[in-house]
Amino acid sequence: MTYDEEPAYQNDGDFHERLIADVLAAYPDKSRKRRQKHLSTAKAVDAPAEAEDAPALTECDVKSNIKSIPGVMTVRGCAYAGSKGVVWGPVKDMVHISHGPVGCGQYSWSQRRNYYIGKTGVDTFVTMQFTSDFQEKDIVFGGDKKLEKVIDEIGELFPLAKGISIQSECPIGLIGDDIEAVSRKKHKETGRTIVPVRCEGFRGVSQSLGHHIANDAIRDWVFDKREVEHEAGPYDVNVIGDYNIGGDAWSSRILLEEMGLKVVGNWSGDATLAEIERAPKAKLNLIHCYRSMNYICRHMEEKYGMPWLEYNFFGPTQIAAGLRKIAAFFDATIQENAEKVIAKYQPLVDAVIAKFKPRLKGKKVMLYVGGLRPRHVVNAYEDLGMEIAGTGYEFGHGDDYQRTGHYVKEGTLIYDDVTSYELEKFVEGIRPDLVGSGIKEKYPVQKMGIPFRQMHSWDYSGPYHGYDGFAIFARDMDLAINNPVWGLFKAPWKKAA
Amino acid sequence: MPQSADKILDHAPLFREPEYREMLARKGREEGMPSNEETQKVADWTKSWDYREKNLARKSLTVNPAKACQPLGAVFVAAGFEKTLSFVHGSQGCVAYYRSHLSRHFKEPSSIVSSSMTEDAAVFGGLQNMIDGLANTYALYSPKMIAVSTTCMAEVIGDDLQAFISTAKQKGSVPADFDVPFAHTPAFVGSHVTGYDNMLKGILENFWKGKTAAPGTAINIIPGFDGFAVGNNRELKRILDEMGVEYTILSDVADQFDTPSDGEFRMYDGGTSLAATAEAINAKATLSLQEYCSQKTLEYAGAFGQKIASLHYPLGVAGTDELLQTISELSGKPIPDSLEKERGRLIDAMADSQGWLHGKTYAIYGDPDFVYGMARFIMETGGEPRHCLATNGSKAWAEQMRGLFASSPFGAECQVWPGKDLWHMRSLLATEPVDLLIGNSYGKYLERDCNVPLIRLAFPIFDRHHHHRFPVWGYQGGLRVLVTLLDKILDKLDDDTIEPGVTDYSYDLTR
């Protein structure tokens, strides 16, 4: 099913290539050589004759997952951000210690909007900042003793915390602390789950390695450590890589439940430690953010024989495809249910598109986001008649760009680990009707008179997943683009000039 | 089905719809969470004196601190100089955090670069990152000055900024005479106010080192780390102009964090000119408006024969009196009638409203100088600042606070809490409640847990917009703070009395 009765739009690939040449000209030689491998346009592909899945539309061939160049203003974060900020931070009934100096935990405190239900500070701890607040003496003499005391104090003051994770900041790995030994000792003493995570910010090239390290910590410090009481059912699934930003996991879960599945674990938005522990007992892993959690899915496949399946719950085209793909794994009843769910929401979809498409048709969008959204939201925009002119990943890998080819049109500008300089020039050149990126990009773009939505935090709105979320997504894109403020930028006495 | 195209519900109302409530209840039964009774029992205990004692006894764990790390202060102060780009040497994630943090508060761009050090740099040092990084920064962003500070990673491995910058200049990364001031800003020492001090001193050293001062007539003013810098610095300059004082603000971020929307993205705007910064060595005095943001810098300025003085966030009547008197004394310019008239108008407003403010009790937290200035003003309104807390407050600061309490009968029952965090504050508010809480956005969790109305007057403010565009300093700023307090008190009174036929006899038209 498609909502795009218009002829497919075209991107001007030649123009985009010229923009790339222009930005590269500004770099010193050494950096230009490195940056040029990260910038390209989507190229046409010859459809493979007997492809198992639908063939890719384009090829997005850029280098990725490589060190950022010093001094260019990369937008990227670090491994700690990937582990504490993304994977572990949302696990609600555990305390996550930002282990090291105060800043990392302070700047990331409550910024991801991982919604959860609980009594914060009593049985849940997501929107709190726990830190060992390293001082000079901890650097000089080591922080292991302090960490032990920190764990003891958490035990006394937060007795309902089900576990503790230790999120390493840069100094930990540099001063030779043995947080694994502390974890084993304290686990032995208390019986509590304690997870050391070696996500020091200097490791790897971006948030991405932090995701991987965080996944490995689940494998090594949570799985098969305790007896799990769980009555397995035939329709048990885990949702993996949905962080419940603005409630995304809830507006997804409601659809899965409606089609008769039972979500026994949601990783990691609104998750409890019990949901992590029992995950291997489910029938199927459904993965939304492939980038941040494919590792643990592959592990569960190898170790427990659990299959996994990628899906996309942004926009009605992908939601319907996703529901059918998921249902195909189960029996005829589930498949019929999936069709019923799609049919149930069709009037809502039609009404949303009827309301917003006339206001959004033909509007050009540029995206620059993190793990899955640079491709996953493409069809949601297209469902509203909008066009994607450029997209790129902060911390994508080759497999992300390969998957992107299934979404974007020929000529689309592709930029990996884009620098602020490049993004500004691209936006200036293309002058899209909307840019979707992060807080650091928001204000420079808006100053240029171009509407903007934060596509990490949903700009404090959401959810955007599922059918209920699509209505909010459509409304938000409309209110961003069609607000009168964009018409007020030029003083009237300047217009004549 | 809760959602419709006519009335689109986002998260707040959507998840209160029956379908979602039922779904969340089903999820709740499968989560392995403690029973409601158990949770309630612990929740009640966390509000008890027993818990408070255990909480205040903790020595190693910090929970919800009200402070950030040094480099945040360093990049903030550097942003207040003409076309200056901060370059933070170390891991790149830190820089993403400072930029986000500042943008979320000011609703403005925040441009900072990193030397993007990774594991190999941790082993071999970050010299090559400095050499390449400075060259790229210079080529791409055309700054007039690059201010280098450090993340804790670079500090732990011991990178030497002076040597690295000098090598980078030899290698041609930037011209030999290009200004590259630097400061070591370890995150494990002090807080963001320390970083402000260190970087400011580093910038002054860049221009002043080896020179001799020829004392002139101007004075230097250091505003300090201040989330309200946009409004406050402009108010400060208005006051100085009104007095006819020659001055240099070190540093002035007002325009950098308040650029207009007219179609052009200005990566740099305003700021103290580099020429004025160099010339500032010849000032006859340097006045800091926040002692704890400037201790090393003032000492440095003093070494050039300048008179030095420091205040505690000039807010309220006595705070502003002291500001004007100090400026007058240092500059030799009298305080004009126009400002005395402004003073009278503030006093007039305070007198008009004193009935609503007298006897109100407060908890205040934030940076040490802010807490001092705020508490002083509260006592001028007849309020009692019962709990005054600064996570980055020292013993010396606590002594100053006790001195302040002793200066007024309204300070009799007030306590100071240096080095404590907002989880300590939760215990204080639960056991010794107050009428109002003054702090920043993080205080909303205390507002929720302890049912105390929050007034946002300190950095960072993420969940309310544009407050920082209006000053809190000076008599005009005092007026604005006064109105903020009154609005909170009177809005709450209206909320408490609004029920028709039950409490609305008190829902008075005139208050």
XYZ file of C-alpha atoms in Angstrom, chain B residues 196-406:
211
model
C 35.461 29.903 34.371
C 38.220 31.296 36.576
C 40.989 29.185 35.039
C 40.070 29.953 31.431
C 39.619 33.661 32.085
C 43.016 33.779 33.719
C 44.447 31.860 30.742
C 42.999 34.400 28.322
C 44.340 37.352 30.300
C 47.749 35.679 30.531
C 47.758 35.340 26.768
C 47.511 39.116 26.446
C 49.175 40.377 29.609
C 52.066 38.029 30.330
C 55.427 39.754 30.376
C 53.885 43.202 30.045
C 53.896 46.074 32.486
C 50.711 47.897 33.343
C 50.338 51.639 32.814
C 47.385 52.339 35.105
C 44.637 54.339 33.404
C 41.105 55.341 34.321
C 39.015 52.349 33.246
C 37.869 49.438 35.387
C 37.443 45.791 34.455
C 34.351 43.899 35.445
C 34.093 40.102 35.596
C 30.447 38.966 35.576
C 31.188 35.289 36.386
C 29.334 32.192 35.233
C 25.726 33.284 34.937
C 22.740 31.760 33.194
C 21.114 35.199 33.161
C 24.171 36.771 31.526
C 22.190 37.969 28.505
C 19.898 40.187 30.536
C 22.312 40.859 33.363
C 25.284 41.997 31.283
C 23.105 44.398 29.336
C 21.682 45.802 32.553
C 25.179 46.084 33.975
C 26.357 48.029 30.926
C 23.338 50.312 31.141
C 24.184 51.073 34.762
C 27.847 51.689 33.939
C 26.917 53.982 31.056
C 24.484 55.803 33.296
C 27.343 56.396 35.722
C 29.731 57.417 32.945
C 32.263 54.793 33.912
C 34.940 53.596 31.482
C 34.897 49.834 31.645
C 35.773 46.520 30.047
C 33.613 43.478 30.706
C 35.706 40.301 30.973
C 33.910 38.429 29.389
C 30.639 39.518 27.813
C 28.527 36.675 26.417
C 25.329 38.761 26.121
C 25.283 38.977 22.324
C 26.839 35.566 21.677
C 23.950 33.909 23.505
C 21.273 36.167 22.064
C 21.714 36.446 18.306
C 18.842 37.742 16.204
C 16.790 35.670 13.770
C 16.988 37.499 10.460
C 18.095 34.772 8.090
C 21.777 34.763 8.979
C 23.423 32.305 11.376
C 26.075 34.236 13.261
C 28.567 31.826 14.672
C 30.159 34.738 16.498
C 28.459 37.860 17.757
C 29.558 40.602 20.111
C 31.925 39.795 22.925
C 34.809 41.704 24.423
C 37.235 42.748 21.707
C 40.715 41.288 21.797
C 42.142 44.801 21.717
C 40.132 45.763 24.789
C 41.206 42.569 26.524
C 44.857 43.390 25.919
C 44.287 46.968 27.032
C 42.522 45.789 30.187
C 45.946 45.296 31.796
C 45.969 49.074 32.238
C 42.722 49.246 34.186
C 42.963 50.781 37.604
C 40.825 48.080 39.119
C 39.181 44.746 38.420
C 35.846 44.015 40.054
C 34.355 40.536 40.076
C 30.631 40.189 40.554
C 31.051 36.573 41.679
C 33.907 35.861 44.034
C 33.965 32.108 43.457
C 34.264 32.466 39.676
C 37.345 34.618 39.808
C 39.690 33.990 42.718
C 42.773 33.169 40.626
C 41.970 35.761 37.986
C 41.641 38.524 40.555
C 44.902 37.552 42.146
C 46.487 37.711 38.704
C 45.005 41.150 38.006
C 46.170 42.291 41.435
C 49.724 41.318 40.521
C 49.670 44.107 37.908
C 48.947 46.680 40.597
C 45.212 46.828 39.941
C 42.840 47.253 42.843
C 40.697 44.167 43.141
C 37.299 43.588 44.675
C 34.609 40.949 44.502
C 30.888 40.780 45.202
C 28.316 38.010 45.489
C 25.922 38.238 42.543
C 24.542 41.815 42.878
C 20.871 41.113 43.352
C 18.346 43.001 45.461
C 18.665 46.282 47.312
C 21.830 45.876 49.367
C 23.416 43.778 46.611
C 22.891 46.580 44.110
C 23.798 49.304 46.622
C 27.077 47.520 47.132
C 27.589 47.176 43.375
C 27.071 50.887 42.763
C 29.123 51.959 45.737
C 32.000 49.687 44.771
C 31.956 50.865 41.170
C 31.785 54.458 42.356
C 34.680 53.959 44.697
C 36.851 52.164 42.135
C 36.053 54.509 39.251
C 35.710 57.757 41.149
C 32.338 58.435 39.474
C 29.370 59.414 41.636
C 26.119 57.459 41.685
C 23.657 59.498 39.601
C 20.207 60.542 40.748
C 18.648 58.465 37.980
C 19.872 55.265 39.616
C 18.849 56.476 43.062
C 15.383 56.984 41.638
C 15.390 53.390 40.338
C 16.337 52.308 43.816
C 13.366 54.193 45.208
C 11.031 52.532 42.737
C 12.219 49.073 43.772
C 11.741 49.950 47.443
C 8.307 51.324 46.578
C 7.312 48.049 44.962
C 8.662 46.043 47.894
C 6.672 48.184 50.311
C 3.502 47.744 48.237
C 3.841 43.964 48.316
C 5.496 43.305 51.653
C 2.385 41.780 53.194
C 2.537 38.858 50.789
C 6.242 38.237 51.283
C 6.824 38.782 54.995
C 7.513 35.558 56.875
C 7.636 33.318 53.810
C 10.240 30.583 54.125
C 12.538 29.473 51.317
C 15.084 26.902 50.282
C 17.697 28.215 47.852
C 20.340 26.316 45.913
C 22.774 27.111 43.124
C 26.293 28.450 42.709
C 27.747 29.937 45.907
C 27.563 33.599 44.906
C 24.036 33.277 43.557
C 22.832 31.654 46.772
C 24.395 34.443 48.817
C 22.869 37.228 46.721
C 19.481 35.562 46.550
C 19.336 34.846 50.283
C 20.251 38.443 51.028
C 17.381 39.730 48.888
C 14.912 37.263 50.399
C 15.744 38.573 53.853
C 15.164 42.139 52.580
C 11.618 41.142 51.656
C 11.001 39.761 55.147
C 11.485 36.181 54.000
C 13.596 33.517 55.643
C 16.049 31.511 53.506
C 15.894 28.438 55.756
C 18.000 26.063 53.635
C 20.840 27.475 51.552
C 22.727 24.839 49.587
C 25.616 24.911 47.118
C 27.092 21.610 45.935
C 30.175 23.577 44.879
C 30.167 25.726 48.043
C 33.209 25.630 50.304
C 33.601 25.974 54.066
C 34.671 29.581 53.536
C 31.443 30.214 51.651
C 29.456 28.594 54.472
C 31.083 31.012 56.912
C 30.090 33.944 54.707
C 26.530 32.637 54.641
C 26.445 32.330 58.423
C 27.667 35.904 58.631
C 24.818 36.939 56.352
C 22.226 35.096 58.466
C 23.611 36.762 61.592
